[in-house]
Each structure stands twice: as structure tokens, then as C-alpha cells.
mmCIF file of C-alpha atoms in Angstrom:
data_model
loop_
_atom_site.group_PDB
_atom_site.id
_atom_site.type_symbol
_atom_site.label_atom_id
_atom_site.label_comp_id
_atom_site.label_asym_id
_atom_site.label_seq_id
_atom_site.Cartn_x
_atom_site.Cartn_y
_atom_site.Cartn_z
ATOM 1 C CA UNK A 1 86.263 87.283 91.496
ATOM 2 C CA UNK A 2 84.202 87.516 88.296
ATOM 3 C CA UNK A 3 84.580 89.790 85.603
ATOM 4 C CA UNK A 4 81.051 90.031 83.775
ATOM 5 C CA UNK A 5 79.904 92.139 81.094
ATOM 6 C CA UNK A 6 77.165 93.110 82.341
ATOM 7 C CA UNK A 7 74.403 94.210 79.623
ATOM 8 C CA UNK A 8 72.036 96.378 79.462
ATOM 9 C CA UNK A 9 68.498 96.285 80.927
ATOM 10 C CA UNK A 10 69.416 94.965 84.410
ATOM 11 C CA UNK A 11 70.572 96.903 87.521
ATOM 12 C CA UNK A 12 74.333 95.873 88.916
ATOM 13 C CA UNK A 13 72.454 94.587 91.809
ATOM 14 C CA UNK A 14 70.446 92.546 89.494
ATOM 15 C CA UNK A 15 73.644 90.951 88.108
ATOM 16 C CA UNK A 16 74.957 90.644 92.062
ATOM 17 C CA UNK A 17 71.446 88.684 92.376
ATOM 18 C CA UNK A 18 72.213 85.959 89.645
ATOM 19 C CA UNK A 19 75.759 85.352 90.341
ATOM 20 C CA UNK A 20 74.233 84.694 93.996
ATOM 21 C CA UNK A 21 71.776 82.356 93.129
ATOM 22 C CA UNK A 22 74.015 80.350 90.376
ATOM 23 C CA UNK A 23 77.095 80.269 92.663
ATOM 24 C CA UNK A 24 74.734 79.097 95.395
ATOM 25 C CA UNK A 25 77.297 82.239 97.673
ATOM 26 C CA UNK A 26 75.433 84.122 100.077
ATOM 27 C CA UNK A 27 78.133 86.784 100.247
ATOM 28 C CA UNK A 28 78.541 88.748 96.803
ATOM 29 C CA UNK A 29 79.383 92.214 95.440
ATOM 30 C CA UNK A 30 80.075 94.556 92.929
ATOM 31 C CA UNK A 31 83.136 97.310 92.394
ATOM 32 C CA UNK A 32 81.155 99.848 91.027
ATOM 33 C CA UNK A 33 77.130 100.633 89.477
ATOM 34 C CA UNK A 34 76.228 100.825 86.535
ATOM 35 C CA UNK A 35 72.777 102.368 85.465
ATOM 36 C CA UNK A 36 70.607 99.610 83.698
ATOM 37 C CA UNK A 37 70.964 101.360 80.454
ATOM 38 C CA UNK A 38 74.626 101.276 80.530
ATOM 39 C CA UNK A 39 76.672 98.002 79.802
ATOM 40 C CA UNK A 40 80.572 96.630 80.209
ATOM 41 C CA UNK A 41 82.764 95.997 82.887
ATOM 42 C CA UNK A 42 81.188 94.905 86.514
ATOM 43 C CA UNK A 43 83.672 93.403 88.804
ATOM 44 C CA UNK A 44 81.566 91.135 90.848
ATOM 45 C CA UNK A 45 83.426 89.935 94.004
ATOM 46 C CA UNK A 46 81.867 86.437 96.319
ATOM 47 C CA UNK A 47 82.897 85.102 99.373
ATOM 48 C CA UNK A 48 85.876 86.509 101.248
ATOM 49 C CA UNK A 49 86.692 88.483 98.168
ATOM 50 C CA UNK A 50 83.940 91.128 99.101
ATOM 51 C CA UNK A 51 86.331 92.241 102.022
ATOM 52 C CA UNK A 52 88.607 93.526 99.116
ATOM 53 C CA UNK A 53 86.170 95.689 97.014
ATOM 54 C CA UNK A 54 87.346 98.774 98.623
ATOM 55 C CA UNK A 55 90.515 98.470 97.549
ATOM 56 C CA UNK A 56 88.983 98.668 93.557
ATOM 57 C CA UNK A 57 86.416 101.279 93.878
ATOM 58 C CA UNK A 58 89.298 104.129 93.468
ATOM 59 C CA UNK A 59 90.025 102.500 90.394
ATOM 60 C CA UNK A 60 90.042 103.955 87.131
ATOM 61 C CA UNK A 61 87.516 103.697 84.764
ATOM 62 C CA UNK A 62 87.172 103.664 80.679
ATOM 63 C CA UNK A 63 84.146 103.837 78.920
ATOM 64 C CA UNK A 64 82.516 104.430 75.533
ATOM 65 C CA UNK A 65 80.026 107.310 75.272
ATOM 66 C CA UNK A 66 77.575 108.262 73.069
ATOM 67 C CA UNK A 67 76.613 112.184 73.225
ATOM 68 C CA UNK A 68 73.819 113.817 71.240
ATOM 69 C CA UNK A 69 73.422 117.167 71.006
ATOM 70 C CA UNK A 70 70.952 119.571 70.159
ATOM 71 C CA UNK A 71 68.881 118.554 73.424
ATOM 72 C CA UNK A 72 68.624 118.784 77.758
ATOM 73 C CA UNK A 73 67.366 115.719 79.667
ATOM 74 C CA UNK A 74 66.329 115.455 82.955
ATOM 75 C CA UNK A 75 68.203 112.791 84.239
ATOM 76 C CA UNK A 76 71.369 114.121 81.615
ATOM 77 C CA UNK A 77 70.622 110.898 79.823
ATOM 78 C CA UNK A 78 68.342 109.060 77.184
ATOM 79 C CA UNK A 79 66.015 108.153 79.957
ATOM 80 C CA UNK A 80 64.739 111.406 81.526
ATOM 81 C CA UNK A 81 62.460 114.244 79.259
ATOM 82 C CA UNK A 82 63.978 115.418 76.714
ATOM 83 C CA UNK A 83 63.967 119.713 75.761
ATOM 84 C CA UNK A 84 65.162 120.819 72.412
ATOM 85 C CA UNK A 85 67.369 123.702 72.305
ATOM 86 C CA UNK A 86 67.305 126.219 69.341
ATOM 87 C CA UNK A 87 70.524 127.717 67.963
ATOM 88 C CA UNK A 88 72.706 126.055 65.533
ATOM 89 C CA UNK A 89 74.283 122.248 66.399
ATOM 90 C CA UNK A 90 77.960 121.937 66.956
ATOM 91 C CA UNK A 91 80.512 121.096 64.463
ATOM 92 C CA UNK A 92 83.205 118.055 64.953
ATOM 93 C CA UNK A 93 86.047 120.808 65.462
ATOM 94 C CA UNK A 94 83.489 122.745 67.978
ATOM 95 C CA UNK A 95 83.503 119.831 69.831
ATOM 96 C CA UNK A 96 87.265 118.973 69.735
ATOM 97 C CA UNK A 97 88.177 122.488 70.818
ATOM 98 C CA UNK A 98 86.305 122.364 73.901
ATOM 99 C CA UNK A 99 87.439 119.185 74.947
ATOM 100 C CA UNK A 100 90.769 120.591 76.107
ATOM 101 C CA UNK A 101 89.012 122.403 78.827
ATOM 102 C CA UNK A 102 87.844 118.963 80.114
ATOM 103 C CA UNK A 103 91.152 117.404 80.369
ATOM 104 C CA UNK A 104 92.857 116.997 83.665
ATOM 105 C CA UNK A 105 91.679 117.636 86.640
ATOM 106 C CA UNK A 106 88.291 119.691 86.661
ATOM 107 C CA UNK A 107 85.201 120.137 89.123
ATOM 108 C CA UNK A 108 82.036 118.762 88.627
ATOM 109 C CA UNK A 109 78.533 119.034 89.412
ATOM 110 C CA UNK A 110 76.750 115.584 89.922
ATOM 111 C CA UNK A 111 73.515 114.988 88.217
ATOM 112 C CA UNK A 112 70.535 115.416 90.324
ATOM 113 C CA UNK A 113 69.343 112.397 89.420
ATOM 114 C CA UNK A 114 72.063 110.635 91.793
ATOM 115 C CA UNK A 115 72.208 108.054 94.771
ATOM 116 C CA UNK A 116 74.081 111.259 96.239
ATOM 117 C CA UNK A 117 72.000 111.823 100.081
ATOM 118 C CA UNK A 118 70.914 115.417 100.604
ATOM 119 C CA UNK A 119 69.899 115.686 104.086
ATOM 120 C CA UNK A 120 69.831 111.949 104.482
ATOM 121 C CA UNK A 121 67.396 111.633 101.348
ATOM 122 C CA UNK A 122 68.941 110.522 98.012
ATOM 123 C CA UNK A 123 69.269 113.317 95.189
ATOM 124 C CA UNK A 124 67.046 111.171 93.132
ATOM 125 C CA UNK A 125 63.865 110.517 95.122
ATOM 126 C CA UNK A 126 63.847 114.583 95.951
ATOM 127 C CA UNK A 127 63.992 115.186 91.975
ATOM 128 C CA UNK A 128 61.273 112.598 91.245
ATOM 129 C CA UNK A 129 59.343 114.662 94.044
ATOM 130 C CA UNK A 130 59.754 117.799 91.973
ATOM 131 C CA UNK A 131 61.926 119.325 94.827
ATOM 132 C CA UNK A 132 64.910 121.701 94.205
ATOM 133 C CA UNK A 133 68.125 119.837 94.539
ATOM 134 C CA UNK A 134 71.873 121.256 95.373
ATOM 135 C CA UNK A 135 74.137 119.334 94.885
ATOM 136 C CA UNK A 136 77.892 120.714 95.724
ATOM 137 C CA UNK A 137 80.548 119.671 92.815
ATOM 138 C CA UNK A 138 83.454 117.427 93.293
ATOM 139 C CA UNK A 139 86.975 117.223 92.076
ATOM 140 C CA UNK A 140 87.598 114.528 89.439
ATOM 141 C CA UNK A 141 90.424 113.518 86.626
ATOM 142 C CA UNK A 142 89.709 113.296 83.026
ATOM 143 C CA UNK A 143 92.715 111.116 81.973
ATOM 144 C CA UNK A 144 91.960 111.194 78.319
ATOM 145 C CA UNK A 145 88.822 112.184 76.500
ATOM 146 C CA UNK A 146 89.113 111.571 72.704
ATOM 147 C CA UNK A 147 85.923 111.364 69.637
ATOM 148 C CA UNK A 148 85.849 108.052 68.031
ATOM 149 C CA UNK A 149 82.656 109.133 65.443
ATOM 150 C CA UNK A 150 80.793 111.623 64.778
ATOM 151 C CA UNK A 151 77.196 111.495 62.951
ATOM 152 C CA UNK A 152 75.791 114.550 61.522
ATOM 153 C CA UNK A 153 72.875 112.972 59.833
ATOM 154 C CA UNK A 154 70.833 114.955 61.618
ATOM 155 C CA UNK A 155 72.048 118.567 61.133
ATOM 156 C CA UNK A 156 70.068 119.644 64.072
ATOM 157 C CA UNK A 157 70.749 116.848 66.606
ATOM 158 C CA UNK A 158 74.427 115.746 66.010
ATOM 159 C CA UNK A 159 75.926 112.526 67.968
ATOM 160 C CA UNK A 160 79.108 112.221 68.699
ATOM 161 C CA UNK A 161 81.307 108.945 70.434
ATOM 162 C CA UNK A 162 83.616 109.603 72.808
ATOM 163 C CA UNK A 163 86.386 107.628 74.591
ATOM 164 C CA UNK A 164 86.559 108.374 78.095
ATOM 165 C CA UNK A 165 89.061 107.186 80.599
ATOM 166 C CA UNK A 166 89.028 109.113 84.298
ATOM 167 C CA UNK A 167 88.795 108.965 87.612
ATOM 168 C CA UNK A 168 86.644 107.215 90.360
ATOM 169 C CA UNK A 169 83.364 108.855 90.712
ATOM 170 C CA UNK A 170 83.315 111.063 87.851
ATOM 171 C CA UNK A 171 79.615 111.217 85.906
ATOM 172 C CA UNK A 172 80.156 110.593 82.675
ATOM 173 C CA UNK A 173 76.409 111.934 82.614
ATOM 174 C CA UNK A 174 77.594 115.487 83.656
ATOM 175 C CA UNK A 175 80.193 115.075 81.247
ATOM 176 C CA UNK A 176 78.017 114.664 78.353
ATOM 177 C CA UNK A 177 75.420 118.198 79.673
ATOM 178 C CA UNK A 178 78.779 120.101 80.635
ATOM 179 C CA UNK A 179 79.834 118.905 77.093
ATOM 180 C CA UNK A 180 76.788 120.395 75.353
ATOM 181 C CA UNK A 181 77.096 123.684 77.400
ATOM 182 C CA UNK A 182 80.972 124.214 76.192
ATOM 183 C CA UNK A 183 79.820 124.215 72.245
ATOM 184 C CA UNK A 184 76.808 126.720 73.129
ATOM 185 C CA UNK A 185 73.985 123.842 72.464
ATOM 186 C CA UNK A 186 73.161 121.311 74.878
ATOM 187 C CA UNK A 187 73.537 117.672 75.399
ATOM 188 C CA UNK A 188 72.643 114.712 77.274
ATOM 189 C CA UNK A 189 74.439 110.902 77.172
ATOM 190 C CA UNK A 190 72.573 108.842 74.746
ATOM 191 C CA UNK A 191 74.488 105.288 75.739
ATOM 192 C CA UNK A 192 77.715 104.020 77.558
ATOM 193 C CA UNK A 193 79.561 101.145 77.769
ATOM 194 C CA UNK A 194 82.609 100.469 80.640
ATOM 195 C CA UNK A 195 85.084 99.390 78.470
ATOM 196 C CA UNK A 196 87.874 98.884 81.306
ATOM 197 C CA UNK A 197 87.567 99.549 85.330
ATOM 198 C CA UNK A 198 91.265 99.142 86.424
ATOM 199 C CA UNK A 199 93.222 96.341 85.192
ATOM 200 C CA UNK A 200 89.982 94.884 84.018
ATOM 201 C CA UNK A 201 88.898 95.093 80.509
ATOM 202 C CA UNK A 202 85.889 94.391 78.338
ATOM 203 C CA UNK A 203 87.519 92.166 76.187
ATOM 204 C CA UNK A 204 88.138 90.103 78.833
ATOM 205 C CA UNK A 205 84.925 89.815 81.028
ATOM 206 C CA UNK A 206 82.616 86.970 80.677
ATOM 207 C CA UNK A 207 78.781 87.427 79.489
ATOM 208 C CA UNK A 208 75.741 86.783 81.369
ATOM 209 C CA UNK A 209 75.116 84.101 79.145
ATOM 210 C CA UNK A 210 77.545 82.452 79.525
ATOM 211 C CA UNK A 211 77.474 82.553 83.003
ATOM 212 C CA UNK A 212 74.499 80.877 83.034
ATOM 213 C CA UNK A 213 75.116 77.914 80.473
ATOM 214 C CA UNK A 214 78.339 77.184 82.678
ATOM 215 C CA UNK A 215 76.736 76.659 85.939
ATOM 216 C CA UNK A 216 73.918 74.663 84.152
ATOM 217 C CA UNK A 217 76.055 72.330 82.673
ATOM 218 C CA UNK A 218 78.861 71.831 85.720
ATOM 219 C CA UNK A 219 79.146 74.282 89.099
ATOM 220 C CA UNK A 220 83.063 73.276 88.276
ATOM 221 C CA UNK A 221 82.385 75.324 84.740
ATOM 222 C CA UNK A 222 81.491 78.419 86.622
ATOM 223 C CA UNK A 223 84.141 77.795 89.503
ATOM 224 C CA UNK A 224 87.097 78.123 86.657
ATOM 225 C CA UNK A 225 85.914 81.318 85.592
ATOM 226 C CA UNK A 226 86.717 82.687 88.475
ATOM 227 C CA UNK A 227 89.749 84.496 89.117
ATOM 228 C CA UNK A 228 91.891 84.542 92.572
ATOM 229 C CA UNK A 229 90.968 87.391 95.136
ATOM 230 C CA UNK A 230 93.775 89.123 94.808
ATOM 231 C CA UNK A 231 93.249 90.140 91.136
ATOM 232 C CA UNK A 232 93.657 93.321 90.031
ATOM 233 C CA UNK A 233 95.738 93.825 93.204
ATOM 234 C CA UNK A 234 99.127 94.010 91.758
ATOM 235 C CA UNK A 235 99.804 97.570 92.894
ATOM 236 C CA UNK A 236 99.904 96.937 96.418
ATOM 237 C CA UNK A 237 103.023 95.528 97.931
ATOM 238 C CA UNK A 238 103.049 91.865 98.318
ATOM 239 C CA UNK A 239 105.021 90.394 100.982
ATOM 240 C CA UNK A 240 105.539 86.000 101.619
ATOM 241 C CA UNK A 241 106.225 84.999 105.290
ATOM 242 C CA UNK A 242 106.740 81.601 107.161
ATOM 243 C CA UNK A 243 103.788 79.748 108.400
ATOM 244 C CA UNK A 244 104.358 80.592 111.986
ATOM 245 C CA UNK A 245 103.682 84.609 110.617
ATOM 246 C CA UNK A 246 100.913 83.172 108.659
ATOM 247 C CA UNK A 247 99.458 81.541 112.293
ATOM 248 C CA UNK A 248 100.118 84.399 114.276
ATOM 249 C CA UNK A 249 97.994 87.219 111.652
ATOM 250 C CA UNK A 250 95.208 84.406 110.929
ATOM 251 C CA UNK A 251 94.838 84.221 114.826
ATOM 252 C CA UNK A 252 94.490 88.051 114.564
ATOM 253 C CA UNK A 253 97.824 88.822 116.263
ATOM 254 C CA UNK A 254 100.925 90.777 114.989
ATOM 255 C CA UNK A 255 104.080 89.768 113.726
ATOM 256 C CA UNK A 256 107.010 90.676 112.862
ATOM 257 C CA UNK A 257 108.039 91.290 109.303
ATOM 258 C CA UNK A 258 110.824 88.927 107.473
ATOM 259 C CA UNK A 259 114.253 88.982 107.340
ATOM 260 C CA UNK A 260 115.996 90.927 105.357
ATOM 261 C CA UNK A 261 112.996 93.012 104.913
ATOM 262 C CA UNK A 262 113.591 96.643 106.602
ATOM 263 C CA UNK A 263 111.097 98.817 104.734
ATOM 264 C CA UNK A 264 107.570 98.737 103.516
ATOM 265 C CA UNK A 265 105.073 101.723 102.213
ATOM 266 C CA UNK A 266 102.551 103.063 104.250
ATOM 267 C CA UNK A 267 99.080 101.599 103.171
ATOM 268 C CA UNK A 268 97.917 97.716 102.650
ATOM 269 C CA UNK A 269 100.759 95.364 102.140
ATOM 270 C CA UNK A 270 99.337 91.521 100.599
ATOM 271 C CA UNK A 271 100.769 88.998 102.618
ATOM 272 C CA UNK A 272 100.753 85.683 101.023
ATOM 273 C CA UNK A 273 102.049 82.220 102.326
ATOM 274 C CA UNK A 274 104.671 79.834 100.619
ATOM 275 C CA UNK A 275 102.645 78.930 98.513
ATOM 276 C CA UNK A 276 101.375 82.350 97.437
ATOM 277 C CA UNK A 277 98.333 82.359 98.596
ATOM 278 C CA UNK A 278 96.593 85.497 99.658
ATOM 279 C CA UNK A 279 96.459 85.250 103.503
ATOM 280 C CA UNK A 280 95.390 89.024 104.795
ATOM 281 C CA UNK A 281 95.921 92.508 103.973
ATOM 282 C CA UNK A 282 98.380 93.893 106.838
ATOM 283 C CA UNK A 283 99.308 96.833 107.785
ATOM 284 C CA UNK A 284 102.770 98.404 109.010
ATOM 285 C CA UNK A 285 102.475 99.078 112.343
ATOM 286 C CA UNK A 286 105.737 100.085 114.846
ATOM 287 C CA UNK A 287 107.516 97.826 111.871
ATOM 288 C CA UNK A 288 105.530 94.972 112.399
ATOM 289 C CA UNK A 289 102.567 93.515 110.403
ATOM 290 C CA UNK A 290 99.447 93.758 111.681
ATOM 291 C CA UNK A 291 96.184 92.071 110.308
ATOM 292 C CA UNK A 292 93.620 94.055 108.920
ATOM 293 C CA UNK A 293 91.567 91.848 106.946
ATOM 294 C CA UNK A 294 92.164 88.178 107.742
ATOM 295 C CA UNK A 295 91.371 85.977 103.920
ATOM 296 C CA UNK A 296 91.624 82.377 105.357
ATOM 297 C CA UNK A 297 89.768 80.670 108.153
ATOM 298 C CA UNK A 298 92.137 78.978 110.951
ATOM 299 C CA UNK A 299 91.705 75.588 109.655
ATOM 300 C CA UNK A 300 93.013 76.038 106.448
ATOM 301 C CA UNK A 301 96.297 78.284 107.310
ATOM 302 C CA UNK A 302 96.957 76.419 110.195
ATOM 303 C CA UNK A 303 95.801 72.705 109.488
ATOM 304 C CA UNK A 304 97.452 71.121 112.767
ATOM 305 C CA UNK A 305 95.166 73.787 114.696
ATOM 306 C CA UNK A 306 91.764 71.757 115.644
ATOM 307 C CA UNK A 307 88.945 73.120 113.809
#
């Protein structure tokens, strides 16, 4: 796994692209888009790793966002056409009050300008067509929503920052218009920046730059900014067995769970070898583990095992 801050301008797939091409790994992926004018936190998965990305895209997410008021986009952001609204702006405590309406669990409405597939079209080529799009809303969690600032330079279009941390698949987008709806004006997200997606934070993830001076200088450079598969995975159970386990799951086959071990949740269970290496995600299955993603090819579990 990498961690990158991604910046903005490109497209996550754009970032998938480079880390391709520098890591010279045909296999790569992200946990979770980004729009190009957003920035922050992109985990970017290569190798065997991308058989793990589900596991992070029901993670939670944190982000900075910039709302300005006063105006209706398109798109519900900076980059679709913008319509003035007339009545007076929202104060600071307008905007605070109505922000306890939008914590917890609430339904949403997506923007039409999505990658959401209406009739096996996405949402966004129908609205670039000028066609009437309906899309139905969806359940997600507001964790915390908090200002930071507030800028009321301009009395008539009045930005506010906002800390944001919710669930998987929320739209911070329909956040900021449902936002500028609540204080009787209108609004539309100005910027945003991913400040954490699950255990991973901002502070933490390493910029494109960076990237690239490391693999110019030494492939080795970019290899140790890697971090193990298995990141970010530490609320799943994790479970060590003995290498003849560790044979049988590689090989695809069941086994039975160690001793002394009588009980395990339902869902994917880690198991790891003596060493702690990540061998497969298992599964509980008439109390015995079976493989559902295998991590490690024969050869290397099993070295005695021709190749």
C-alpha cells in the first residue's frame, strides 16, 4: 500500500496511472475517488494488495470543506454554472443552528452530476445531455460536522469551512447545496480536501512529488514507502496458524482452526503465518477456516513445494 496525497488537478485514476508506471506494477488501485478539484487522502493499493480494497471502501472518511453561499451550481461545486440567489446571506449562528439537523444519520440525494448509472447510463453523461435526472436518496452518517472559519468579506456571498467526518458514500457536494437550502440561501462546495479515510491520515500520506524523486533516484526509495497489505486492517480478527494450515489454505483447501481457539466472529478473519505475515483472508465455515482470498503464491508459503 501507498498512502498519497493526492493534489489537485489530476483524476484518482490519474494518480493510479503514475504509481503504475513508476512502480513498474501492472496491478494497482485506489480506495476511493476523488474529483480532480479535490485533494488529500488516496489509498492506492498494487499487487496482491488490490484484492483487499473492498475491505476499505466502507471506511470512514474526514475532509475539509469549503462552502460559499449566496449561489446554486450545477454540478453543486465550483466547477459547474454558477446562479446567484437574492435574499439576504446567512449569518455564522444561521449556519451553526442548522447543522444539528445534519448530524447523525440523515438521507441524501446524490448530485446529478454522479458516476451513479440510471438505466445503465451514468447520472453525469444524461446531465451533460440536458436530460432530466432522478436520482433516489441514500442513507448516510454525519459523524461530526463542525465550522473551522467563516469569511464574511463578502456580505452577499459568505464562505464558510467546515470539518466533516462521515460515512462511506456520503457527497460532501450535496452536503454543501442541502447546507445552503437549511439557512434559506443557497450553496455549492467551493474546495475539499480528505483529511483522513480510515486509519489513514493526511499528515501522514506521501506527495506526488515525492513519489516521483524516490523512484528516480532508487526503485528501493519508493519500495520503503510502502506499507504492508494488511494496513489499516486492524479491525478484523487476526488469527496465526502452523505452516501445515498455512499449506493447506494457500493450496485453496480448508482447515481447521488452532488449538485452543473455539470462537471467531462472523466476517473476514486475517490469517497470518509465524512469522506474521498476511497469508489470506478466511472465512469461518462449519468452524473451520476457509480461504477466501489467498495473499501468497505456493512457492513462497510452502518453499519445499516445487514451483
Amino acid at each position: 500500500m501507498l498512502v498519497v496525497a493526492k493534489p489537485v488537478g489530476p483524476t484518482s485514476h490519474d494518480i493510479v496511472g503514475l504509481v503504475r508506471r513508476l512502480s513498474a506494477t501492472k496491478r494497482v488501485g485506489h480506495g476511493g475517488t476523488l474529483d480532480p478539484f479535490a485533494g488529500g487522502v488516496l489509498p492506492i493499493f498494487l499487487g496482491k494488495a488490490t484484492r483487499l480494497v473492498e475491505y476499505h471502501l466502507g471506511d470512514r472518511k474526514r475532509y475539509r470543506a469549503t462552502v460559499c453561499f449566496g449561489a446554486s451550481s450545477t454540478t453543486d461545486d465550483l466547477e459547474g454554472e454558477l446562479s446567484p440567489v437574492s435574499g439576504p446571506a446567512p449569518s455564522p449562528d444561521d449556519l451553526a443552528r442548522a447543522l444539528g439537523a445534519f448530524r447523525g444519520p440523515i438521507s441524501q440525494r446524490p448530485p446529478d452530476f454522479s458516476a451513479i448509472k440510471v438505466a445503465g447510463r451514468r447520472a453525469y453523461a444524461m446531465a451533460r445531455a440536458g436530460q432530466a435526472v432522478e436520482l433516489a436518496a441514500r442513507d448516510v452518517t454525519i459523524e461530526e460536522i463542525d465550522i473551522v472559519s467563516w469569511d464574511g468579506a463578502d456580505p452577499d456571498r459568505p464562505v464558510a469551512v467546515l470539518d466533516v467526518e462521515c460515512s462511506a458514500g456520503t457527497y460532501i457536494r450535496s452536503l454543501a447545496r442541502d447546507l445552503g437550502a437549511a439557512v434559506g440561501s443557497a450553496a455549492y462546495l467551493g474546495a475539499l480536501t480528505r483529511t483522513a479515510s480510515g486509519p489513514f491520515r493526511l499528515d501522514a500520506a506521501t506527495d506526488v512529488e515525492s513519489i516521483r524523486a524516490a523512484a528516480a533516484d532508487d526503485p528501493a526509495a519508493l519500495e520503503r514507502m510502502l506499507l504492508p497489505m494488511d494496513a489499516g486492517l486492524d479491525g478484523f480478527p487476526r488469527l496465526s496458524v502452523d505452516a501445515a494450515s498455512v499449506a493447506a489454505l494457500v493450496r485453496g483447501q480448508m482447515t481447521k482452526l488452532p488449538a485452543g481457539v473455539e470462537a471467531l466472529p462472523e466476517g473476514p478473519i486475517l490469517v497470518v503465518d509465524d512469522s506474521d505475515r498476511l497469508i489470506a483472508v478466511a472465512t469461518l465455515v462449519d468452524g473451520r477456516l476457509a480461504p477466501d482470498k489467498v495473499l501468497v503464491d505456493l512457492v513462497d508459503a510452502v518453499p519445499s513445494v516445487p514451483g
